PDB file of C-alpha atoms in Angstrom:
ATOM      1  CA  MET A   1     -19.584 -18.797 100.640  1.00 58.00           C
ATOM      2  CA  PHE A   2     -17.470 -18.300  97.537  1.00 54.00           C
ATOM      3  CA  LYS A   3     -20.494 -19.171  95.445  1.00 62.00           C
ATOM      4  CA  PHE A   4     -22.501 -16.553  97.329  1.00 57.00           C
ATOM      5  CA  PHE A   5     -19.929 -13.840  96.655  1.00 53.00           C
ATOM      6  CA  LYS A   6     -19.708 -14.861  92.999  1.00 62.00           C
ATOM      7  CA  GLU A   7     -23.476 -14.630  92.653  1.00 61.00           C
ATOM      8  CA  MET A   8     -23.467 -11.260  94.395  1.00 63.00           C
ATOM      9  CA  LEU A   9     -20.698 -10.012  92.083  1.00 62.00           C
ATOM     10  CA  ASP A  10     -22.597 -11.270  89.047  1.00 63.00           C
ATOM     11  CA  SER A  11     -25.702  -9.443  90.296  1.00 65.00           C
ATOM     12  CA  VAL A  12     -23.708  -6.222  90.718  1.00 61.00           C
ATOM     13  CA  LYS A  13     -22.314  -6.580  87.196  1.00 66.00           C
ATOM     14  CA  GLU A  14     -25.789  -7.157  85.828  1.00 66.00           C
ATOM     15  CA  GLY A  15     -27.054  -4.115  87.727  1.00 64.00           C
ATOM     16  CA  ILE A  16     -24.257  -1.959  86.333  1.00 71.00           C
ATOM     17  CA  ALA A  17     -24.930  -3.213  82.820  1.00 63.00           C
ATOM     18  CA  GLU A  18     -28.635  -2.522  83.186  1.00 62.00           C
ATOM     19  CA  GLY A  19     -27.886   0.932  84.598  1.00 63.00           C
ATOM     20  CA  LYS A  20     -25.601   1.723  81.661  1.00 68.00           C
ATOM     21  CA  ALA A  21     -28.269   0.516  79.239  1.00 61.00           C
ATOM     22  CA  GLU A  22     -30.886   2.693  80.904  1.00 62.00           C
ATOM     23  CA  LEU A  23     -28.572   5.726  80.794  1.00 62.00           C
ATOM     24  CA  ALA A  24     -27.867   5.054  77.134  1.00 59.00           C
ATOM     25  CA  GLU A  25     -31.590   4.839  76.401  1.00 61.00           C
ATOM     26  CA  GLU A  26     -32.234   8.077  78.300  1.00 60.00           C
ATOM     27  CA  GLU A  27     -29.447   9.846  76.425  1.00 53.00           C
ATOM     28  CA  ALA A  28     -30.745   8.528  73.100  1.00 55.00           C
ATOM     29  CA  ALA A  29     -34.237   9.766  73.975  1.00 53.00           C
ATOM     30  CA  ARG A  30     -32.831  13.150  75.017  1.00 53.00           C
ATOM     31  CA  GLN A  31     -30.898  13.484  71.774  1.00 55.00           C
ATOM     32  CA  ALA A  32     -33.958  12.476  69.745  1.00 55.00           C
ATOM     33  CA  ALA A  33     -36.091  15.051  71.549  1.00 52.00           C
ATOM     34  CA  LEU A  34     -33.378  17.677  71.029  1.00 51.00           C
ATOM     35  CA  GLN A  35     -33.184  16.922  67.325  1.00 62.00           C
ATOM     36  CA  GLU A  36     -36.965  17.006  67.022  1.00 59.00           C
ATOM     37  CA  GLY A  37     -37.110  20.332  68.841  1.00 59.00           C
ATOM     38  CA  ASN A  38     -34.296  21.768  66.738  1.00 66.00           C
ATOM     39  CA  ALA A  39     -36.069  20.643  63.558  1.00 79.00           C
ATOM     40  CA  ALA A  40     -39.278  22.380  64.656  1.00 81.00           C
ATOM     41  CA  LEU A  41     -37.408  25.591  65.505  1.00 77.00           C
ATOM     42  CA  LYS A  42     -35.521  25.440  62.197  1.00 89.00           C
ATOM     43  CA  ALA A  43     -38.833  25.115  60.350  1.00 88.00           C
ATOM     44  CA  ARG A  44     -40.298  28.041  62.317  1.00 87.00           C
ATOM     45  CA  LEU A  45     -37.326  30.227  61.462  1.00 89.00           C
ATOM     46  CA  ALA A  46     -37.537  29.229  57.792  1.00 91.00           C
ATOM     47  CA  ALA A  47     -41.209  30.236  57.780  1.00 91.00           C
ATOM     48  CA  SER A  48     -40.497  33.670  59.249  1.00 94.00           C
ATOM     49  CA  SER A  49     -40.016  36.842  57.248  1.00 96.00           C
ATOM     50  CA  ARG A  50     -37.162  39.321  57.391  1.00 96.00           C
ATOM     51  CA  TYR A  51     -39.711  41.770  58.770  1.00 97.00           C
ATOM     52  CA  GLU A  52     -40.534  39.454  61.679  1.00 97.00           C
ATOM     53  CA  ASN A  53     -36.853  38.837  62.375  1.00 97.00           C
ATOM     54  CA  PHE A  54     -36.114  42.563  62.450  1.00 98.00           C
ATOM     55  CA  ALA A  55     -39.176  43.447  64.550  1.00 98.00           C
ATOM     56  CA  VAL A  56     -38.362  40.772  67.134  1.00 98.00           C
ATOM     57  CA  ALA A  57     -34.689  41.777  67.135  1.00 98.00           C
ATOM     58  CA  LEU A  58     -35.766  45.291  68.145  1.00 98.00           C
ATOM     59  CA  ALA A  59     -36.940  43.694  71.401  1.00 98.00           C
ATOM     60  CA  ALA A  60     -33.893  41.432  71.781  1.00 98.00           C
ATOM     61  CA  VAL A  61     -32.405  43.331  74.712  1.00 97.00           C
ATOM     62  CA  TYR A  62     -35.508  42.564  76.784  1.00 97.00           C
ATOM     63  CA  ARG A  63     -35.983  39.056  75.392  1.00 96.00           C
ATOM     64  CA  GLN A  64     -32.407  38.057  76.159  1.00 97.00           C
ATOM     65  CA  THR A  65     -32.779  39.584  79.642  1.00 95.00           C
ATOM     66  CA  PHE A  66     -36.018  37.844  80.615  1.00 93.00           C
ATOM     67  CA  GLY A  67     -35.833  34.696  78.457  1.00 86.00           C
ATOM     68  CA  PRO A  68     -32.198  34.239  77.429  1.00 89.00           C
ATOM     69  CA  ASP A  69     -31.740  32.083  74.333  1.00 93.00           C
ATOM     70  CA  LEU A  70     -28.134  32.589  73.266  1.00 96.00           C
ATOM     71  CA  LYS A  71     -26.679  30.008  75.666  1.00 94.00           C
ATOM     72  CA  GLU A  72     -29.366  27.413  74.915  1.00 92.00           C
ATOM     73  CA  ALA A  73     -28.955  27.977  71.193  1.00 93.00           C
ATOM     74  CA  ARG A  74     -25.217  27.410  71.420  1.00 94.00           C
ATOM     75  CA  GLU A  75     -25.602  24.270  73.532  1.00 92.00           C
ATOM     76  CA  ALA A  76     -28.267  22.886  71.179  1.00 90.00           C
ATOM     77  CA  GLN A  77     -26.252  23.929  68.117  1.00 92.00           C
ATOM     78  CA  ARG A  78     -29.128  25.884  66.611  1.00 94.00           C
ATOM     79  CA  SER A  79     -30.033  29.465  65.767  1.00 94.00           C
ATOM     80  CA  ALA A  80     -31.324  31.767  68.526  1.00 95.00           C
ATOM     81  CA  VAL A  81     -34.853  31.356  67.196  1.00 96.00           C
ATOM     82  CA  HIS A  82     -36.581  32.937  70.202  1.00 96.00           C
ATOM     83  CA  LEU A  83     -34.673  36.156  69.506  1.00 97.00           C
ATOM     84  CA  LEU A  84     -35.612  36.067  65.818  1.00 97.00           C
ATOM     85  CA  CYS A  85     -39.227  34.863  65.864  1.00 96.00           C
ATOM     86  CA  VAL A  86     -42.222  35.842  67.979  1.00 97.00           C
ATOM     87  CA  ASP A  87     -42.468  32.457  69.712  1.00 95.00           C
ATOM     88  CA  ILE A  88     -40.876  31.765  73.098  1.00 94.00           C
ATOM     89  CA  ALA A  89     -40.125  28.443  74.774  1.00 92.00           C
ATOM     90  CA  PRO A  90     -43.359  26.785  76.006  1.00 92.00           C
ATOM     91  CA  ASP A  91     -42.081  26.554  79.576  1.00 92.00           C
ATOM     92  CA  GLU A  92     -41.558  30.339  79.614  1.00 94.00           C
ATOM     93  CA  VAL A  93     -45.163  31.284  78.777  1.00 96.00           C
ATOM     94  CA  GLU A  94     -46.572  31.544  82.306  1.00 97.00           C
ATOM     95  CA  ALA A  95     -43.584  33.551  83.515  1.00 96.00           C
ATOM     96  CA  TRP A  96     -44.003  35.942  80.579  1.00 97.00           C
ATOM     97  CA  LYS A  97     -47.691  36.412  81.335  1.00 98.00           C
ATOM     98  CA  LYS A  98     -46.711  37.547  84.828  1.00 97.00           C
ATOM     99  CA  LEU A  99     -44.028  39.788  83.341  1.00 96.00           C
ATOM    100  CA  LEU A 100     -46.476  41.518  80.978  1.00 98.00           C
ATOM    101  CA  ALA A 101     -48.978  41.981  83.801  1.00 98.00           C
ATOM    102  CA  ARG A 102     -46.313  43.432  86.101  1.00 96.00           C
ATOM    103  CA  ASP A 103     -44.612  45.773  83.634  1.00 94.00           C
ATOM    104  CA  PHE A 104     -47.508  46.802  81.359  1.00 96.00           C
ATOM    105  CA  SER A 105     -50.714  45.790  83.224  1.00 97.00           C
ATOM    106  CA  VAL A 106     -51.527  43.594  80.216  1.00 98.00           C
ATOM    107  CA  THR A 107     -53.435  40.345  80.751  1.00 98.00           C
ATOM    108  CA  ASN A 108     -55.395  39.934  77.508  1.00 98.00           C
ATOM    109  CA  ALA A 109     -55.625  40.932  73.836  1.00 98.00           C
ATOM    110  CA  ASN A 110     -57.588  44.153  74.339  1.00 98.00           C
ATOM    111  CA  GLU A 111     -55.191  45.451  76.977  1.00 98.00           C
ATOM    112  CA  ALA A 112     -52.207  44.518  74.811  1.00 98.00           C
ATOM    113  CA  GLU A 113     -53.586  46.346  71.793  1.00 98.00           C
ATOM    114  CA  SER A 114     -54.456  49.406  73.860  1.00 98.00           C
ATOM    115  CA  VAL A 115     -51.009  49.742  75.437  1.00 98.00           C
ATOM    116  CA  VAL A 116     -49.070  48.963  72.255  1.00 98.00           C
ATOM    117  CA  THR A 117     -51.184  51.464  70.314  1.00 98.00           C
ATOM    118  CA  GLU A 118     -50.586  54.135  72.960  1.00 98.00           C
ATOM    119  CA  ILE A 119     -46.829  53.555  72.861  1.00 98.00           C
ATOM    120  CA  VAL A 120     -46.602  53.422  69.064  1.00 98.00           C
ATOM    121  CA  ASP A 121     -48.804  56.499  68.587  1.00 98.00           C
ATOM    122  CA  GLY A 122     -46.500  58.419  70.916  1.00 98.00           C
ATOM    123  CA  LEU A 123     -43.273  57.465  69.159  1.00 98.00           C
ATOM    124  CA  PRO A 124     -43.169  60.374  66.650  1.00 97.00           C
ATOM    125  CA  SER A 125     -43.375  62.877  69.506  1.00 97.00           C
ATOM    126  CA  GLN A 126     -40.530  61.440  71.567  1.00 97.00           C
ATOM    127  CA  PRO A 127     -38.135  64.285  72.425  1.00 96.00           C
ATOM    128  CA  SER A 128     -34.945  62.520  71.327  1.00 97.00           C
ATOM    129  CA  ASP A 129     -33.626  59.484  69.494  1.00 98.00           C
ATOM    130  CA  ASP A 130     -32.620  58.066  72.872  1.00 98.00           C
ATOM    131  CA  ASP A 131     -36.226  58.131  74.070  1.00 97.00           C
ATOM    132  CA  LEU A 132     -37.379  56.844  70.684  1.00 98.00           C
ATOM    133  CA  ALA A 133     -35.096  53.803  70.825  1.00 98.00           C
ATOM    134  CA  LEU A 134     -36.226  53.007  74.366  1.00 97.00           C
ATOM    135  CA  TRP A 135     -39.915  53.069  73.485  1.00 97.00           C
ATOM    136  CA  ILE A 136     -39.451  51.215  70.199  1.00 98.00           C
ATOM    137  CA  ALA A 137     -37.802  48.415  72.181  1.00 98.00           C
ATOM    138  CA  ARG A 138     -40.595  48.427  74.751  1.00 97.00           C
ATOM    139  CA  ALA A 139     -43.304  48.405  72.077  1.00 98.00           C
ATOM    140  CA  ALA A 140     -41.603  45.484  70.318  1.00 98.00           C
ATOM    141  CA  HIS A 141     -41.153  43.662  73.620  1.00 98.00           C
ATOM    142  CA  LEU A 142     -44.800  44.038  74.614  1.00 98.00           C
ATOM    143  CA  SER A 143     -46.274  43.350  71.184  1.00 98.00           C
ATOM    144  CA  THR A 144     -44.231  40.249  70.423  1.00 98.00           C
ATOM    145  CA  GLY A 145     -44.574  39.100  74.023  1.00 98.00           C
ATOM    146  CA  ALA A 146     -48.369  39.346  73.852  1.00 98.00           C
ATOM    147  CA  ALA A 147     -48.294  37.119  70.775  1.00 98.00           C
ATOM    148  CA  ALA A 148     -45.814  34.707  72.338  1.00 97.00           C
ATOM    149  CA  VAL A 149     -48.118  34.007  75.292  1.00 98.00           C
ATOM    150  CA  GLY A 150     -51.152  33.596  73.035  1.00 97.00           C
ATOM    151  CA  TYR A 151     -53.062  36.803  73.635  1.00 98.00           C
ATOM    152  CA  VAL A 152     -52.949  37.701  69.917  1.00 98.00           C
ATOM    153  CA  SER A 153     -51.643  36.139  66.720  1.00 96.00           C
ATOM    154  CA  ALA A 154     -48.078  36.785  65.613  1.00 96.00           C
ATOM    155  CA  GLY A 155     -49.385  38.442  62.456  1.00 95.00           C
ATOM    156  CA  THR A 156     -51.502  40.891  64.452  1.00 97.00           C
ATOM    157  CA  ALA A 157     -48.644  41.759  66.785  1.00 97.00           C
ATOM    158  CA  LEU A 158     -46.311  42.396  63.858  1.00 97.00           C
ATOM    159  CA  ASP A 159     -48.920  44.618  62.191  1.00 97.00           C
ATOM    160  CA  TRP A 160     -49.096  46.735  65.348  1.00 97.00           C
ATOM    161  CA  LEU A 161     -45.342  47.294  65.122  1.00 98.00           C
ATOM    162  CA  GLU A 162     -45.114  48.576  61.554  1.00 98.00           C
ATOM    163  CA  PRO A 163     -44.931  52.297  62.524  1.00 98.00           C
ATOM    164  CA  ALA A 164     -42.227  51.450  65.085  1.00 98.00           C
ATOM    165  CA  VAL A 165     -40.242  49.506  62.483  1.00 98.00           C
ATOM    166  CA  VAL A 166     -40.478  52.411  60.038  1.00 98.00           C
ATOM    167  CA  LEU A 167     -39.252  54.914  62.643  1.00 98.00           C
ATOM    168  CA  ALA A 168     -36.409  52.612  63.669  1.00 98.00           C
ATOM    169  CA  VAL A 169     -35.117  52.394  60.102  1.00 98.00           C
ATOM    170  CA  GLU A 170     -35.542  56.127  59.542  1.00 97.00           C
ATOM    171  CA  HIS A 171     -33.792  57.240  62.741  1.00 98.00           C
ATOM    172  CA  PHE A 172     -30.989  54.705  63.282  1.00 98.00           C
ATOM    173  CA  ASP A 173     -28.331  53.278  61.019  1.00 96.00           C
ATOM    174  CA  GLY A 174     -27.380  50.026  62.738  1.00 98.00           C
ATOM    175  CA  TRP A 175     -27.573  47.902  65.860  1.00 98.00           C
ATOM    176  CA  PRO A 176     -24.688  49.672  67.655  1.00 98.00           C
ATOM    177  CA  ASN A 177     -26.385  53.038  67.098  1.00 98.00           C
ATOM    178  CA  TYR A 178     -29.766  51.655  68.211  1.00 98.00           C
ATOM    179  CA  ALA A 179     -28.253  49.983  71.282  1.00 98.00           C
ATOM    180  CA  GLN A 180     -26.382  53.124  72.308  1.00 98.00           C
ATOM    181  CA  SER A 181     -29.528  55.226  72.054  1.00 98.00           C
ATOM    182  CA  PHE A 182     -31.591  52.608  73.874  1.00 98.00           C
ATOM    183  CA  LEU A 183     -29.193  52.529  76.820  1.00 97.00           C
ATOM    184  CA  ALA A 184     -29.107  56.327  76.970  1.00 96.00           C
ATOM    185  CA  GLY A 185     -32.906  56.432  76.923  1.00 96.00           C
ATOM    186  CA  GLU A 186     -33.083  53.792  79.655  1.00 94.00           C
ATOM    187  CA  ARG A 187     -30.678  55.800  81.808  1.00 91.00           C
ATOM    188  CA  ASN A 188     -33.034  58.768  81.781  1.00 86.00           C
ATOM    189  CA  ALA A 189     -36.309  56.816  81.998  1.00 87.00           C
ATOM    190  CA  PRO A 190     -38.537  57.080  85.091  1.00 81.00           C
ATOM    191  CA  GLY A 191     -37.923  54.158  87.432  1.00 78.00           C
ATOM    192  CA  SER A 192     -34.496  53.415  85.998  1.00 84.00           C
ATOM    193  CA  ASN A 193     -31.935  52.147  88.509  1.00 89.00           C
ATOM    194  CA  ILE A 194     -28.240  51.356  88.411  1.00 89.00           C
ATOM    195  CA  LEU A 195     -28.651  47.572  88.692  1.00 91.00           C
ATOM    196  CA  GLY A 196     -31.144  47.465  85.831  1.00 91.00           C
ATOM    197  CA  ARG A 197     -28.932  49.674  83.676  1.00 92.00           C
ATOM    198  CA  LYS A 198     -25.895  47.492  84.302  1.00 95.00           C
ATOM    199  CA  LEU A 199     -27.839  44.363  83.381  1.00 95.00           C
ATOM    200  CA  LEU A 200     -29.250  45.864  80.186  1.00 96.00           C
ATOM    201  CA  GLY A 201     -25.816  47.224  79.308  1.00 96.00           C
ATOM    202  CA  SER A 202     -24.287  43.777  79.719  1.00 97.00           C
ATOM    203  CA  VAL A 203     -27.029  42.156  77.633  1.00 97.00           C
ATOM    204  CA  SER A 204     -26.653  44.771  74.892  1.00 98.00           C
ATOM    205  CA  GLU A 205     -22.910  44.170  74.770  1.00 97.00           C
ATOM    206  CA  LYS A 206     -23.479  40.432  74.440  1.00 97.00           C
ATOM    207  CA  LEU A 207     -26.018  40.951  71.668  1.00 98.00           C
ATOM    208  CA  LEU A 208     -23.552  43.108  69.748  1.00 98.00           C
ATOM    209  CA  GLU A 209     -20.744  40.535  70.072  1.00 97.00           C
ATOM    210  CA  ASP A 210     -22.288  37.053  70.034  1.00 97.00           C
ATOM    211  CA  GLU A 211     -22.274  35.491  66.571  1.00 96.00           C
ATOM    212  CA  LEU A 212     -25.668  33.854  67.220  1.00 97.00           C
ATOM    213  CA  SER A 213     -27.252  37.165  68.232  1.00 98.00           C
ATOM    214  CA  PRO A 214     -29.964  38.644  66.018  1.00 97.00           C
ATOM    215  CA  TRP A 215     -27.934  41.839  66.104  1.00 98.00           C
ATOM    216  CA  LYS A 216     -25.265  39.917  64.202  1.00 97.00           C
ATOM    217  CA  VAL A 217     -27.553  37.756  62.081  1.00 96.00           C
ATOM    218  CA  VAL A 218     -30.117  40.372  61.007  1.00 97.00           C
ATOM    219  CA  ALA A 219     -28.695  43.176  58.905  1.00 96.00           C
ATOM    220  CA  TRP A 220     -29.984  46.639  59.739  1.00 98.00           C
ATOM    221  CA  PRO A 221     -32.019  47.724  56.699  1.00 96.00           C
ATOM    222  CA  SER A 222     -31.235  50.952  54.916  1.00 96.00           C
ATOM    223  CA  ARG A 223     -33.956  53.497  54.278  1.00 96.00           C
ATOM    224  CA  ASP A 224     -33.938  52.518  50.628  1.00 96.00           C
ATOM    225  CA  ALA A 225     -34.681  48.911  51.624  1.00 95.00           C
ATOM    226  CA  LEU A 226     -37.577  49.792  53.957  1.00 96.00           C
ATOM    227  CA  GLU A 227     -40.359  49.036  51.475  1.00 95.00           C
ATOM    228  CA  GLU A 228     -38.768  45.712  50.632  1.00 96.00           C
ATOM    229  CA  LEU A 229     -38.555  44.876  54.337  1.00 96.00           C
ATOM    230  CA  LEU A 230     -42.233  45.663  54.888  1.00 96.00           C
ATOM    231  CA  ALA A 231     -43.192  43.669  51.796  1.00 95.00           C
ATOM    232  CA  SER A 232     -41.251  40.638  53.010  1.00 94.00           C
ATOM    233  CA  ARG A 233     -44.204  39.700  55.217  1.00 86.00           C
ATOM    234  CA  GLY A 234     -46.057  38.640  52.089  1.00 71.00           C
ATOM    235  CA  ALA A 235     -43.106  36.639  50.770  1.00 57.00           C
ATOM    236  CA  ALA A 236     -43.019  34.263  53.749  1.00 49.00           C
ATOM    237  CA  PRO A 237     -45.762  32.074  55.249  1.00 49.00           C
ATOM    238  CA  ARG A 238     -47.652  34.284  57.662  1.00 44.00           C
ATOM    239  CA  PRO A 239     -47.165  33.178  61.282  1.00 48.00           C
ATOM    240  CA  ALA A 240     -50.269  32.035  63.092  1.00 44.00           C
TER     241      ALA A 240
END
């Protein structure tokens, strides 16, 4: 009997050892995948232009709301690449397609171009800077989102946004000013509700405070630096 219990104990010890080895292998594989993913995101960020970073940051309040990246970036010890570059996480693509269809009735490239063009063409006639900030953010959200899900190339989406980028630089002097106007425009927008406003207000506050936020990382360009910002697209590898 004692031999039986000894053999059983030895089996348990072996099972525990094997379990620990398997856990160690799984953790090593997870860390390797994390490092590989971080390396790919670091390369993508390095290949982006200041123009892309600024254009995507204009949409950050919506991106952080619907596809938050600040927490993941901190846990993975990386930059918040999905708030700085057009791309989103692969497992978010289908959800974003549904989001674009729901909010903009956009399901393909032609529809995306049509709606973005309509929004951008209407920006100069917005009645106030509050309305302007709101629709700049929405144009950036839709345009970069359409590229992120594969409807158009990143380069095309960023080209669509050039008039919006120009107006943003000309009418606002920093992220706090832009955020304040955006929230005021959202408050007065058709369909706005108190829950949505509270959520966007909370996200905007986080973007203004978090050190990984594009609103901390990307400097707001001055009017004098606008041409340099636009030209930066040619100084970096053009995104696909």
